[in-house]
Short mmCIF file of C-alpha atoms in Angstrom, two decimals:
data_model
loop_
_atom_site.label_atom_id
_atom_site.label_comp_id
_atom_site.label_asym_id
_atom_site.label_seq_id
_atom_site.Cartn_x
_atom_site.Cartn_y
_atom_site.Cartn_z
CA MET U 1 6.09 -4.41 -33.75
CA LYS U 2 4.76 -6.27 -30.88
CA ALA U 3 6.33 -7.23 -27.58
CA ASN U 4 4.99 -9.62 -24.99
CA VAL U 5 6.11 -8.75 -21.41
CA HIS U 6 6.08 -11.73 -19.07
CA VAL U 7 5.97 -10.59 -15.55
CA THR U 8 6.63 -13.24 -12.78
CA LEU U 9 7.20 -13.24 -9.10
CA LYS U 10 10.79 -13.41 -8.04
CA ASN U 11 12.19 -16.60 -6.74
CA GLY U 12 11.73 -16.82 -3.06
CA VAL U 13 8.53 -14.70 -3.02
CA LEU U 14 5.62 -16.94 -1.86
CA ASP U 15 2.69 -17.30 -4.40
CA PRO U 16 -0.46 -18.17 -2.53
CA GLN U 17 -2.44 -18.25 -5.90
CA GLY U 18 0.11 -20.66 -7.43
CA LYS U 19 -0.19 -22.82 -4.29
CA ALA U 20 -4.04 -23.05 -4.64
CA ILE U 21 -3.94 -23.90 -8.21
CA HIS U 22 -1.33 -26.64 -7.60
CA HIS U 23 -3.68 -28.09 -5.04
CA ALA U 24 -6.61 -27.73 -7.44
CA LEU U 25 -4.62 -29.62 -10.20
CA GLU U 26 -3.86 -32.37 -7.67
CA ARG U 27 -7.56 -32.68 -6.70
CA LEU U 28 -8.46 -33.06 -10.37
CA GLY U 29 -6.07 -36.09 -10.52
CA PHE U 30 -3.16 -34.56 -12.30
CA SER U 31 -0.03 -35.93 -10.50
CA GLY U 32 3.51 -35.10 -11.36
CA VAL U 33 3.13 -31.25 -10.91
CA ASN U 34 5.94 -30.12 -8.74
CA ASN U 35 5.19 -26.33 -8.46
CA VAL U 36 2.99 -23.73 -9.86
CA ARG U 37 3.77 -20.05 -10.15
CA VAL U 38 1.33 -17.45 -11.46
CA GLY U 39 2.47 -14.59 -13.62
CA ARG U 40 1.08 -11.96 -15.98
CA LEU U 41 1.33 -11.54 -19.84
CA ILE U 42 1.17 -8.06 -21.14
CA GLU U 43 0.91 -7.59 -24.85
CA LEU U 44 2.42 -4.45 -26.37
CA ASP U 45 1.59 -3.19 -29.75
CA LEU U 46 4.37 -0.71 -30.45
CA ASP U 47 5.45 1.82 -33.08
CA ASP U 48 8.55 0.49 -34.86
CA ASN U 49 10.81 3.30 -33.56
CA VAL U 50 10.24 2.29 -29.88
CA THR U 51 13.73 1.33 -28.55
CA ASP U 52 14.47 -1.81 -26.31
CA GLN U 53 15.65 0.59 -23.70
CA GLU U 54 12.08 2.21 -23.76
CA ILE U 55 10.37 -1.05 -23.46
CA GLU U 56 12.58 -1.99 -20.42
CA ASP U 57 11.78 1.54 -18.86
CA MET U 58 8.15 0.71 -19.25
CA CYS U 59 8.53 -2.55 -17.14
CA ARG U 60 10.57 -0.90 -14.47
CA LYS U 61 8.31 2.14 -13.97
CA LEU U 62 5.04 0.45 -14.32
CA LEU U 63 4.36 -3.03 -15.67
CA ALA U 64 6.45 -4.88 -13.08
CA ASN U 65 6.84 -4.12 -9.32
CA MET U 66 10.53 -4.57 -9.03
CA VAL U 67 10.22 -5.25 -5.24
CA ILE U 68 8.46 -8.60 -5.83
CA GLU U 69 8.43 -9.28 -9.53
CA SER U 70 10.77 -9.68 -12.48
CA PHE U 71 10.07 -9.40 -16.21
CA HIS U 72 11.10 -10.83 -19.44
CA ILE U 73 10.61 -9.13 -22.73
CA GLU U 74 9.85 -11.21 -25.77
CA LYS U 75 9.74 -9.37 -29.05
CA VAL U 76 7.37 -10.71 -31.70
CA ALA U 77 7.86 -9.70 -35.28
CA MET C 12 -4.52 22.19 10.95
CA LYS C 13 -4.53 22.09 7.17
CA ALA C 14 -5.18 18.76 5.57
CA ALA C 15 -5.80 17.25 2.10
CA VAL C 16 -7.46 14.04 1.24
CA LEU C 17 -6.50 12.57 -2.06
CA VAL C 18 -9.40 11.12 -4.27
CA PHE C 19 -8.81 8.69 -7.07
CA PRO C 20 -11.54 6.95 -9.09
CA GLY C 21 -12.40 3.92 -6.92
CA SER C 22 -11.53 5.45 -3.62
CA ASN C 23 -14.30 4.61 -1.14
CA CYS C 24 -12.91 5.57 2.32
CA ASP C 25 -12.22 9.22 1.40
CA ARG C 26 -15.42 10.59 2.98
CA ASP C 27 -14.89 8.56 6.17
CA LEU C 28 -11.33 9.75 6.49
CA ALA C 29 -12.47 13.41 5.90
CA VAL C 30 -15.02 13.06 8.65
CA ALA C 31 -12.40 11.67 10.99
CA ILE C 32 -9.90 14.46 10.27
CA GLU C 33 -12.67 17.16 10.71
CA LYS C 34 -14.04 15.59 13.99
CA ILE C 35 -10.54 15.21 15.61
CA CYS C 36 -8.49 17.95 14.17
CA GLY C 37 -11.31 20.63 13.80
CA THR C 38 -10.93 21.69 10.23
CA GLU C 39 -12.42 20.32 7.08
CA PRO C 40 -9.79 18.92 4.75
CA ALA C 41 -9.55 19.80 1.15
CA MET C 42 -10.55 16.95 -1.07
CA VAL C 43 -7.91 16.76 -3.93
CA TRP C 44 -8.76 14.87 -7.24
CA HIS C 45 -6.01 12.81 -8.81
CA GLN C 46 -5.65 14.95 -11.83
CA GLU C 47 -4.39 17.88 -9.83
CA THR C 48 -0.77 18.67 -10.43
CA GLU C 49 -0.39 20.72 -7.27
CA LEU C 50 -1.43 20.46 -3.68
CA PRO C 51 -2.42 23.30 -1.28
CA ASP C 52 0.51 25.18 0.41
CA ASP C 53 1.45 24.62 4.10
CA LEU C 54 -0.25 21.30 4.43
CA ASP C 55 0.02 19.55 7.93
CA LEU C 56 -1.32 16.35 6.49
CA ILE C 57 -1.75 14.57 3.15
CA ALA C 58 -4.11 11.56 3.70
CA VAL C 59 -4.33 8.76 1.08
CA PRO C 60 -7.48 6.87 1.64
CA GLY C 61 -8.60 3.31 1.34
CA GLY C 62 -10.78 1.76 -1.54
CA PHE C 63 -10.06 0.13 -4.92
CA SER C 64 -8.42 2.91 -7.04
CA TYR C 65 -8.65 2.23 -10.80
CA GLY C 66 -10.25 -1.09 -9.85
CA ASP C 67 -6.99 -2.45 -8.58
CA TYR C 68 -6.05 -2.80 -12.34
CA LEU C 69 -2.42 -4.15 -12.87
CA ARG C 70 -1.66 -4.18 -9.11
CA SER C 71 -3.45 -2.60 -6.10
CA GLY C 72 -2.41 1.11 -6.09
CA ALA C 73 -0.15 0.72 -9.15
CA MET C 74 -2.13 3.12 -11.41
CA ALA C 75 -2.82 5.64 -8.63
CA ALA C 76 0.87 5.84 -7.65
CA ARG C 77 1.52 7.01 -11.27
CA SER C 78 -1.24 9.59 -11.38
CA ALA C 79 -0.51 13.51 -11.62
CA VAL C 80 -1.13 14.30 -7.99
CA MET C 81 1.35 11.71 -6.62
CA SER C 82 4.26 13.81 -8.03
CA ALA C 83 3.23 16.60 -5.77
CA VAL C 84 2.82 14.05 -2.85
CA VAL C 85 6.26 13.00 -3.31
CA LYS C 86 7.68 16.51 -3.47
CA GLN C 87 5.82 17.38 -0.16
CA ALA C 88 6.80 14.15 1.44
CA ASP C 89 10.46 14.95 0.64
CA ARG C 90 10.09 18.25 2.38
CA GLY C 91 8.74 16.49 5.49
CA VAL C 92 5.02 16.92 5.27
CA PRO C 93 3.18 14.13 7.11
CA VAL C 94 1.62 11.58 4.62
CA LEU C 95 -0.82 9.06 5.96
CA GLY C 96 -1.73 6.04 3.74
CA ILE C 97 -4.44 3.73 4.90
CA CYS C 98 -5.18 0.37 3.15
CA ASN C 99 -5.26 1.24 -0.50
CA GLY C 100 -3.46 4.35 0.46
CA PHE C 101 -0.71 2.17 1.86
CA GLN C 102 -0.62 0.15 -1.28
CA ILE C 103 -0.30 3.45 -3.22
CA LEU C 104 2.53 4.73 -1.14
CA THR C 105 4.55 1.63 -1.56
CA GLU C 106 3.91 1.63 -5.20
CA ALA C 107 5.03 5.17 -5.55
CA GLY C 108 8.35 4.25 -3.78
CA LEU C 109 7.56 6.40 -0.56
CA LEU C 110 7.49 3.27 1.43
CA PRO C 111 9.45 -0.05 1.15
CA GLY C 112 8.06 -3.37 0.43
CA ALA C 113 4.86 -4.45 -1.50
CA LEU C 114 1.39 -5.65 -0.50
CA MET C 115 0.56 -8.96 -1.93
CA ARG C 116 -2.58 -11.03 -2.17
CA ASN C 117 -3.60 -12.29 1.30
CA ALA C 118 -1.86 -15.66 2.10
CA GLY C 119 -5.39 -17.41 2.56
CA LEU C 120 -6.53 -15.66 -0.72
CA SER C 121 -9.67 -14.48 1.03
CA PHE C 122 -10.76 -10.97 1.42
CA ILE C 123 -10.52 -10.18 5.22
CA CYS C 124 -12.94 -7.91 6.85
CA ARG C 125 -12.83 -7.92 10.66
CA ASN C 126 -11.39 -6.26 13.77
CA VAL C 127 -7.85 -7.36 14.44
CA GLY C 128 -5.40 -6.89 17.45
CA LEU C 129 -2.45 -4.81 16.86
CA GLU C 130 0.63 -3.63 18.97
CA VAL C 131 1.96 -0.09 18.52
CA LEU C 132 5.65 -0.43 18.37
CA ASN C 133 6.83 3.12 17.23
CA THR C 134 5.49 5.87 19.53
CA ALA C 135 7.82 8.55 18.25
CA SER C 136 6.11 9.33 14.95
CA SER C 137 3.76 12.23 14.30
CA PHE C 138 0.96 9.62 13.98
CA THR C 139 1.56 7.47 17.03
CA ARG C 140 2.90 9.70 19.73
CA LEU C 141 -0.21 9.61 21.94
CA TYR C 142 -0.04 5.84 22.06
CA LYS C 143 1.74 4.01 24.72
CA LYS C 144 4.84 1.86 23.65
CA ASN C 145 3.76 -1.73 22.96
CA GLN C 146 -0.02 -0.75 23.60
CA LYS C 147 -2.34 -3.15 22.32
CA ILE C 148 -5.20 -1.74 20.18
CA HIS C 149 -8.01 -3.19 17.92
CA LEU C 150 -8.78 -1.70 14.52
CA PRO C 151 -10.92 -2.94 11.54
CA VAL C 152 -9.24 -4.31 8.49
CA ALA C 153 -10.87 -4.79 5.03
CA HIS C 154 -8.59 -5.94 2.33
CA HIS C 155 -7.59 -8.55 -0.14
CA ASP C 156 -3.97 -7.47 -0.74
CA GLY C 157 -2.47 -6.77 2.75
CA ASN C 158 0.27 -9.38 2.67
CA PHE C 159 3.38 -7.15 3.43
CA SER C 160 6.36 -8.52 1.67
CA ALA C 161 10.06 -7.32 1.51
CA ASP C 162 13.35 -8.98 1.33
CA GLU C 163 15.08 -10.07 4.65
CA ALA C 164 17.56 -7.18 4.61
CA THR C 165 14.85 -4.65 4.30
CA LEU C 166 12.76 -6.24 6.95
CA ASP C 167 15.75 -6.31 9.37
CA GLN C 168 16.57 -2.61 8.55
CA LEU C 169 12.82 -1.72 9.26
CA GLU C 170 13.02 -3.34 12.59
CA ASP C 171 16.51 -1.97 13.57
CA GLU C 172 15.35 1.55 12.62
CA GLY C 173 12.08 1.34 14.58
CA ARG C 174 10.08 1.78 11.34
CA VAL C 175 7.77 -1.06 12.02
CA ALA C 176 4.87 1.25 13.55
CA LEU C 177 2.33 -1.52 14.00
CA ARG C 178 2.23 -5.34 14.16
CA TYR C 179 -0.60 -7.57 14.11
CA THR C 180 -1.01 -9.63 17.23
CA GLU C 181 -1.67 -12.77 15.18
CA ASN C 182 -1.05 -13.91 11.71
CA VAL C 183 -3.88 -12.04 9.72
CA ASN C 184 -2.94 -12.22 6.11
CA GLY C 185 0.46 -13.69 5.85
CA SER C 186 2.55 -10.51 6.20
CA ALA C 187 6.15 -10.88 6.80
CA ARG C 188 6.72 -10.66 10.65
CA ASN C 189 3.24 -9.75 11.00
CA ILE C 190 3.85 -6.14 9.92
CA ALA C 191 0.63 -4.09 9.76
CA GLY C 192 2.25 -0.54 9.30
CA VAL C 193 5.59 0.98 8.36
CA LEU C 194 7.18 4.34 8.35
CA ASN C 195 9.69 5.85 5.82
CA LYS C 196 13.24 6.68 6.91
CA LYS C 197 12.44 10.28 7.93
CA GLY C 198 9.40 9.11 9.86
CA ASN C 199 6.89 11.43 8.09
CA VAL C 200 5.32 8.89 5.95
CA LEU C 201 3.18 6.11 7.49
CA GLY C 202 1.26 3.43 5.69
CA LEU C 203 -1.03 0.72 7.46
CA MET C 204 -3.51 -1.62 6.29
CA PRO C 205 -5.84 -1.20 9.27
CA HIS C 206 -8.54 1.49 9.20
CA PRO C 207 -8.11 4.05 12.13
CA GLU C 208 -10.67 6.28 10.78
CA ARG C 209 -13.25 3.61 11.31
CA MET C 210 -12.66 3.39 14.97
CA ILE C 211 -12.83 6.90 16.38
CA GLU C 212 -15.91 7.07 18.52
CA ALA C 213 -18.02 4.88 20.78
CA ALA C 214 -20.58 4.21 18.24
CA HIS C 215 -17.89 2.55 16.07
CA GLY C 216 -17.40 -0.03 18.93
CA GLY C 217 -14.12 1.59 20.00
CA LYS C 218 -11.82 4.66 19.89
CA ASP C 219 -8.44 3.00 19.23
CA GLY C 220 -8.03 4.95 16.05
CA TYR C 221 -8.58 8.26 17.47
CA ASN C 222 -5.10 8.80 18.65
CA MET C 223 -3.63 8.42 15.03
CA PHE C 224 -5.26 11.67 14.15
CA ALA C 225 -5.01 13.35 17.63
CA SER C 226 -1.19 12.79 17.65
CA LEU C 227 -0.93 14.91 14.62
CA MET C 228 -2.61 17.88 16.36
CA GLN C 229 0.09 17.75 18.99
CA VAL C 230 2.80 18.21 16.23
CA VAL C 231 0.82 21.08 14.68
CA ALA C 232 -0.05 22.92 17.92
#
């Protein structure tokens, strides 16, 4: 079983990297970009008996810093 | 004075910190490797040094905060043992949940390495009692991730409870309310981004960091 964990900054947390990328896109001539937020994708290759609860615990205890980040678990067959 | 300095793979201020502790507090600290599960008994100080533990993988301080030795640090901190985290040490203590907030990438995205002005706001803690209230000091910073972030309620609480130990006198890295160092609720855990251990004698260009260690000696004595 595989799971993709998407870690993103919480709404309201300033993202200086996203801002810099946004400016760079504009410099390259791409208009119509309203906002850029940078996150992280963590791919987990898991034993089939790992529960959803365990994956969530992994996120809360290590993969995301719950002070500034939130996460979304996407299970891939 | 019995002190321990933690050492992680990628720590690089551990020896400077040990020299400062020995010079000011008179005894050589124990250097404790991250795989140790126990710390020496009767410690008067646990110091968490700067550096780039685990290459800043995942997030600065994230891996170190989950290492074996940190369970022992949390236990001792709960018992009231003074814990001082400098730079990467501060990041590790927030990641371990011993201090509130998080240290994000500097607002300007650059690594910042220079002396900065600071104001000492809390002079009651074991680390700051030899400073005068609102004293202006200068210490060096050297970090990429020093942008202190917490929600408004936490920031208000920190200020109301006098737990903002140090504030930058200018906007250095985008930190919320220019916070440079914070204390835990009990007041025995301090984390700060500037490096007091790099400013303890005239040859360093100043001695403004000296009292951070000398203050501890007053508590022990």
